[in-house]
PDB file of C-alpha atoms in Angstrom:
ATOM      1  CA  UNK A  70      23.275   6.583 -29.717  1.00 34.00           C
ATOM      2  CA  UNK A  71      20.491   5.147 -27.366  1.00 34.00           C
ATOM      3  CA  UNK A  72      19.354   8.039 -26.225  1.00 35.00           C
ATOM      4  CA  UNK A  73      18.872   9.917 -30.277  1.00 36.00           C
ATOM      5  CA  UNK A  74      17.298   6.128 -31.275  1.00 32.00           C
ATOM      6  CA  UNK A  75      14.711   6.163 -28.657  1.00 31.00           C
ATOM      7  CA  UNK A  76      13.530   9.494 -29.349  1.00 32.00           C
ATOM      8  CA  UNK A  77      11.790   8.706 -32.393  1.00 33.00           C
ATOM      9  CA  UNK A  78       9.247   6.516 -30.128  1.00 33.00           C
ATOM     10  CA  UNK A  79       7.564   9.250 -30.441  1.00 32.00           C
ATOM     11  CA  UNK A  80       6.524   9.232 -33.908  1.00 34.00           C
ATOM     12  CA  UNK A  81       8.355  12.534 -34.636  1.00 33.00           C
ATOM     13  CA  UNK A  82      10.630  12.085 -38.069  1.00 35.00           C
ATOM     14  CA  UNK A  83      12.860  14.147 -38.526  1.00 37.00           C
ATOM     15  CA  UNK A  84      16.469  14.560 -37.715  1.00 43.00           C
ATOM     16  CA  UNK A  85      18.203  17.536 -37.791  1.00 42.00           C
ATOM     17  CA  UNK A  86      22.041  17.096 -37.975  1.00 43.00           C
ATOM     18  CA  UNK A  87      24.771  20.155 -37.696  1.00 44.00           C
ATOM     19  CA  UNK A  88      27.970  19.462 -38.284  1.00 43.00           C
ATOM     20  CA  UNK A  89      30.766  21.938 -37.017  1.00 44.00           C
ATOM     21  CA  UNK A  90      31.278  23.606 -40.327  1.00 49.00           C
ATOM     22  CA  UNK A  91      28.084  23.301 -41.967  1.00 52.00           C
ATOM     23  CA  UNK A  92      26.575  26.521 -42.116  1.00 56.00           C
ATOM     24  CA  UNK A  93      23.100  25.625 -42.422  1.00 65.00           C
ATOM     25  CA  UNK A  94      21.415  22.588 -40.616  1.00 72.00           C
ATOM     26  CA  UNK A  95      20.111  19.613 -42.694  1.00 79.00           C
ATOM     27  CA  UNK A  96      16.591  17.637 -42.209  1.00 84.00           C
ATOM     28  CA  UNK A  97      16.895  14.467 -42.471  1.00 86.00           C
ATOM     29  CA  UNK A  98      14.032  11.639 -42.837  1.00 87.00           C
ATOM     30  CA  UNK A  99      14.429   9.242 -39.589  1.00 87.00           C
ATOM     31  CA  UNK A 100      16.164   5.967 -40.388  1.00 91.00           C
ATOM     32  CA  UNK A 101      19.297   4.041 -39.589  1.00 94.00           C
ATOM     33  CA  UNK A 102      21.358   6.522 -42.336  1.00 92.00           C
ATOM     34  CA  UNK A 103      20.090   9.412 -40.330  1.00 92.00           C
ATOM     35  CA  UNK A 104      21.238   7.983 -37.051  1.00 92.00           C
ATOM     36  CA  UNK A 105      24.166   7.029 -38.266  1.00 94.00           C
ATOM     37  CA  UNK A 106      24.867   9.998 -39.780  1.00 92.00           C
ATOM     38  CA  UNK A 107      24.129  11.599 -36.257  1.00 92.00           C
ATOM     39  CA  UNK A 108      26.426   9.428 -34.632  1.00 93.00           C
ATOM     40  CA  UNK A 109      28.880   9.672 -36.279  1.00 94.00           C
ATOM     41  CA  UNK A 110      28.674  14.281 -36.368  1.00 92.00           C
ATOM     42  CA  UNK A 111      28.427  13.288 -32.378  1.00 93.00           C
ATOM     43  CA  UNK A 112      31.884  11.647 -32.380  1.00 93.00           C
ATOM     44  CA  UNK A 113      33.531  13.819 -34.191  1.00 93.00           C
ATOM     45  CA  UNK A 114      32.392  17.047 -32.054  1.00 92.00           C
ATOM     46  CA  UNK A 115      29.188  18.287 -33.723  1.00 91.00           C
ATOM     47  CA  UNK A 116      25.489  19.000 -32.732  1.00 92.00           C
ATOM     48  CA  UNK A 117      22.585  17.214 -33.357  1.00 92.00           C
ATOM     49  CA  UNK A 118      18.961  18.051 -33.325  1.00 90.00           C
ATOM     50  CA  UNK A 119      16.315  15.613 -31.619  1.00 87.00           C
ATOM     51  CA  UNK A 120      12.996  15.279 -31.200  1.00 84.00           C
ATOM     52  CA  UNK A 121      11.565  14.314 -27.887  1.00 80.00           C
ATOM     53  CA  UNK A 122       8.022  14.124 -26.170  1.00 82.00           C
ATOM     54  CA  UNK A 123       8.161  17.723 -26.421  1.00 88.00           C
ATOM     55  CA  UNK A 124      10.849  19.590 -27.599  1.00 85.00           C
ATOM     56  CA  UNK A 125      13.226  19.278 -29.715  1.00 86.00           C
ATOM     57  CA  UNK A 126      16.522  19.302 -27.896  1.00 88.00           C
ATOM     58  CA  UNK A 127      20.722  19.181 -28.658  1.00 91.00           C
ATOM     59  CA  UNK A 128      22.560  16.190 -28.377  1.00 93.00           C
ATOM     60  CA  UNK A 129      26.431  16.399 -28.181  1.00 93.00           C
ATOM     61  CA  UNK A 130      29.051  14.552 -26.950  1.00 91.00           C
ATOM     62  CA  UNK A 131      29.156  15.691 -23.172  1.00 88.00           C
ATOM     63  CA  UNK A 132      32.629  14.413 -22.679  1.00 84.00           C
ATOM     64  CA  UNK A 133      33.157  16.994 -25.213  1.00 89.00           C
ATOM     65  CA  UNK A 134      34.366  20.121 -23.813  1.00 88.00           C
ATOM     66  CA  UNK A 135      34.435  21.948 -27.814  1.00 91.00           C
ATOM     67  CA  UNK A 136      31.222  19.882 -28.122  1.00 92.00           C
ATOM     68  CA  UNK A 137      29.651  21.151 -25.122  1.00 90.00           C
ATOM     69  CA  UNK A 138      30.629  24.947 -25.947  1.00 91.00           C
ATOM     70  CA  UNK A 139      28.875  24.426 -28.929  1.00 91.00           C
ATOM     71  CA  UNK A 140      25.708  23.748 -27.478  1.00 91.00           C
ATOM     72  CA  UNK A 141      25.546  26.774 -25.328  1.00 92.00           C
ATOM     73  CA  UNK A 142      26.685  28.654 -27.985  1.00 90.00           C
ATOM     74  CA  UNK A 143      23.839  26.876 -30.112  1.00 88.00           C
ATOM     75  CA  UNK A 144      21.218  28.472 -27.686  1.00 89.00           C
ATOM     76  CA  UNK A 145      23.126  31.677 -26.497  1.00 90.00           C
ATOM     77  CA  UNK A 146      23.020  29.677 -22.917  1.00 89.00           C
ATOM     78  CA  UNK A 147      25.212  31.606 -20.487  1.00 89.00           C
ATOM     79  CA  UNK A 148      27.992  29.150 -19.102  1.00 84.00           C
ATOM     80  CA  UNK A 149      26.717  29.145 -15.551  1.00 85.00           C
ATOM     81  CA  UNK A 150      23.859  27.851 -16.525  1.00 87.00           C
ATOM     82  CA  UNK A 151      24.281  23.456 -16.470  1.00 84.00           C
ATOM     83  CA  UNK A 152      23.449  21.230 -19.173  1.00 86.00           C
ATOM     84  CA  UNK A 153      21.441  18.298 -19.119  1.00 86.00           C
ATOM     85  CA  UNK A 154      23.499  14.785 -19.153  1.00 88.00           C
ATOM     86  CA  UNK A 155      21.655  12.041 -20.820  1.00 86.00           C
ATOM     87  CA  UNK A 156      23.848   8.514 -19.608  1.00 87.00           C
ATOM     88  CA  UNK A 157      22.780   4.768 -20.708  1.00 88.00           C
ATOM     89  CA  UNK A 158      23.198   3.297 -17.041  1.00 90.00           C
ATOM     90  CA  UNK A 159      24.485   3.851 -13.365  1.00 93.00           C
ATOM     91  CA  UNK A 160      28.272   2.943 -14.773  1.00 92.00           C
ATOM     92  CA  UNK A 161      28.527   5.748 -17.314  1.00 90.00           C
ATOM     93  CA  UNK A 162      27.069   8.315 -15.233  1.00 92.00           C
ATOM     94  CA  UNK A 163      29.530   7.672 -13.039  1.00 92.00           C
ATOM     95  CA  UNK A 164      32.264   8.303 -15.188  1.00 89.00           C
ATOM     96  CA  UNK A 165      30.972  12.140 -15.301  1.00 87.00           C
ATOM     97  CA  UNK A 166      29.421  12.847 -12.102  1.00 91.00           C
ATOM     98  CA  UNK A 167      30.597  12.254  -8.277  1.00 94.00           C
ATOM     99  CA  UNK A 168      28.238  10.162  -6.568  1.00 96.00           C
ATOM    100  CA  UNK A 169      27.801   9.717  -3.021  1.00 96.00           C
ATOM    101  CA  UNK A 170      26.449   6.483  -0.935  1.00 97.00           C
ATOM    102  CA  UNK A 171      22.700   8.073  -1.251  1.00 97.00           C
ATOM    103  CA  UNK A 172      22.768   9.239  -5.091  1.00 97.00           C
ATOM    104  CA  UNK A 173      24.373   5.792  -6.071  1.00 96.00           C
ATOM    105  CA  UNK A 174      21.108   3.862  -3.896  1.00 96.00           C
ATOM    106  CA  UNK A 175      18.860   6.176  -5.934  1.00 96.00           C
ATOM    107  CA  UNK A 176      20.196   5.544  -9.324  1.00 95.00           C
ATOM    108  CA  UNK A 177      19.775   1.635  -8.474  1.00 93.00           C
ATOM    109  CA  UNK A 178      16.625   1.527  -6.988  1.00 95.00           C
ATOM    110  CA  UNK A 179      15.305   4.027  -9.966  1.00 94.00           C
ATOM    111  CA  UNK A 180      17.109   3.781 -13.062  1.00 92.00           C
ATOM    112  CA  UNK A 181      15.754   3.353 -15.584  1.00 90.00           C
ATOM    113  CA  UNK A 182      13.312   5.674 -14.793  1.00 89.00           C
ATOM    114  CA  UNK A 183      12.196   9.215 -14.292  1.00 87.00           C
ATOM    115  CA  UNK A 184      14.859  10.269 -11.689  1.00 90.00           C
ATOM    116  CA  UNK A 185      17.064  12.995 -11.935  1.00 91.00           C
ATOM    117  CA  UNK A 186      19.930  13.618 -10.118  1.00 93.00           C
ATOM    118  CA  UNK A 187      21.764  17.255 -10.114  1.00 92.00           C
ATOM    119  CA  UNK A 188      25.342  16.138  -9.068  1.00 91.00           C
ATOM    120  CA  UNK A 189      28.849  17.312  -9.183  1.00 89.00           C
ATOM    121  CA  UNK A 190      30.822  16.791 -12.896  1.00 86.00           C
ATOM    122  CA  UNK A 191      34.223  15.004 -12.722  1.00 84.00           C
ATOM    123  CA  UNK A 192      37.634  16.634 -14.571  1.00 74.00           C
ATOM    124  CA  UNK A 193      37.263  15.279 -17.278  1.00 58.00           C
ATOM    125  CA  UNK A 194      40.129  14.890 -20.206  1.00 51.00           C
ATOM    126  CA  UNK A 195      39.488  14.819 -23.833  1.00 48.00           C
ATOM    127  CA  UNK A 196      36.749  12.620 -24.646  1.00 48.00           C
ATOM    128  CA  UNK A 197      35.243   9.599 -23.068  1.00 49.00           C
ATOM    129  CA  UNK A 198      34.064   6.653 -25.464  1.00 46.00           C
ATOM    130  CA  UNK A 199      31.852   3.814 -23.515  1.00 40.00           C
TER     131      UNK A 199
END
């Protein structure tokens, strides 16, 4: 939830939240309700809309696998085509990606900050909740 709270830094207000069966998205006003709100159409498997610095951008559960095909379905993305991961620290990110000795020494001497790293996605089971 870190990562949709921090958008709003911004000044950008609203929130748009899609649920999985809701055929048409909703605006909402920014606010804890709204985030909330988010959250919780986030853990149960739905897409939300966030504003950033310059776009507005999809935020899903990328532990997710349903989740995640809804995004790319969401933007007619063709599956080859990798998704952004937005992680809170070094220790989630490493539940989804691989890191080796020189990734892990960037992502301490770096994060937070503007570093990315393109690395190779676990298996991953069902959903992870950290």
């Amino acid at each position: 939830m870190k990562a949709i709270a921090s958008s709003y830094r911004y000044g950008l207000d609203p929130l748009y939240a899609c649920g999985m069966t809701r055929p048409h998205p909703r605006i909402l006003p920014y606010g804890t309700a709204a985030i909330a709100e988010a959250a919780a159409l986030i853990r149960d498997g739905g897409i939300v809309a966030v504003p950033t610095e310059t776009v507005y951008g999809l935020a899903a559960d990328a532990t997710n696998a349903e989740a995640v095909a809804r995004i790319y379905a969401a933007k007619g993305r063709p599956s080859f085509n990798p998704l952004i991961v937005h992680v809170v620290d070094l220790a989630a990110a490493e539940l989804i990606a691989v890191f080796d000795a020189d990734a892990r020494a960037l992502a301490a001497a770096f994060w937070p900050g503007p570093l990315t790293l393109v690395l190779p996605v676990r298996g991953i089971r069902g959903s992870l909740r950290w």
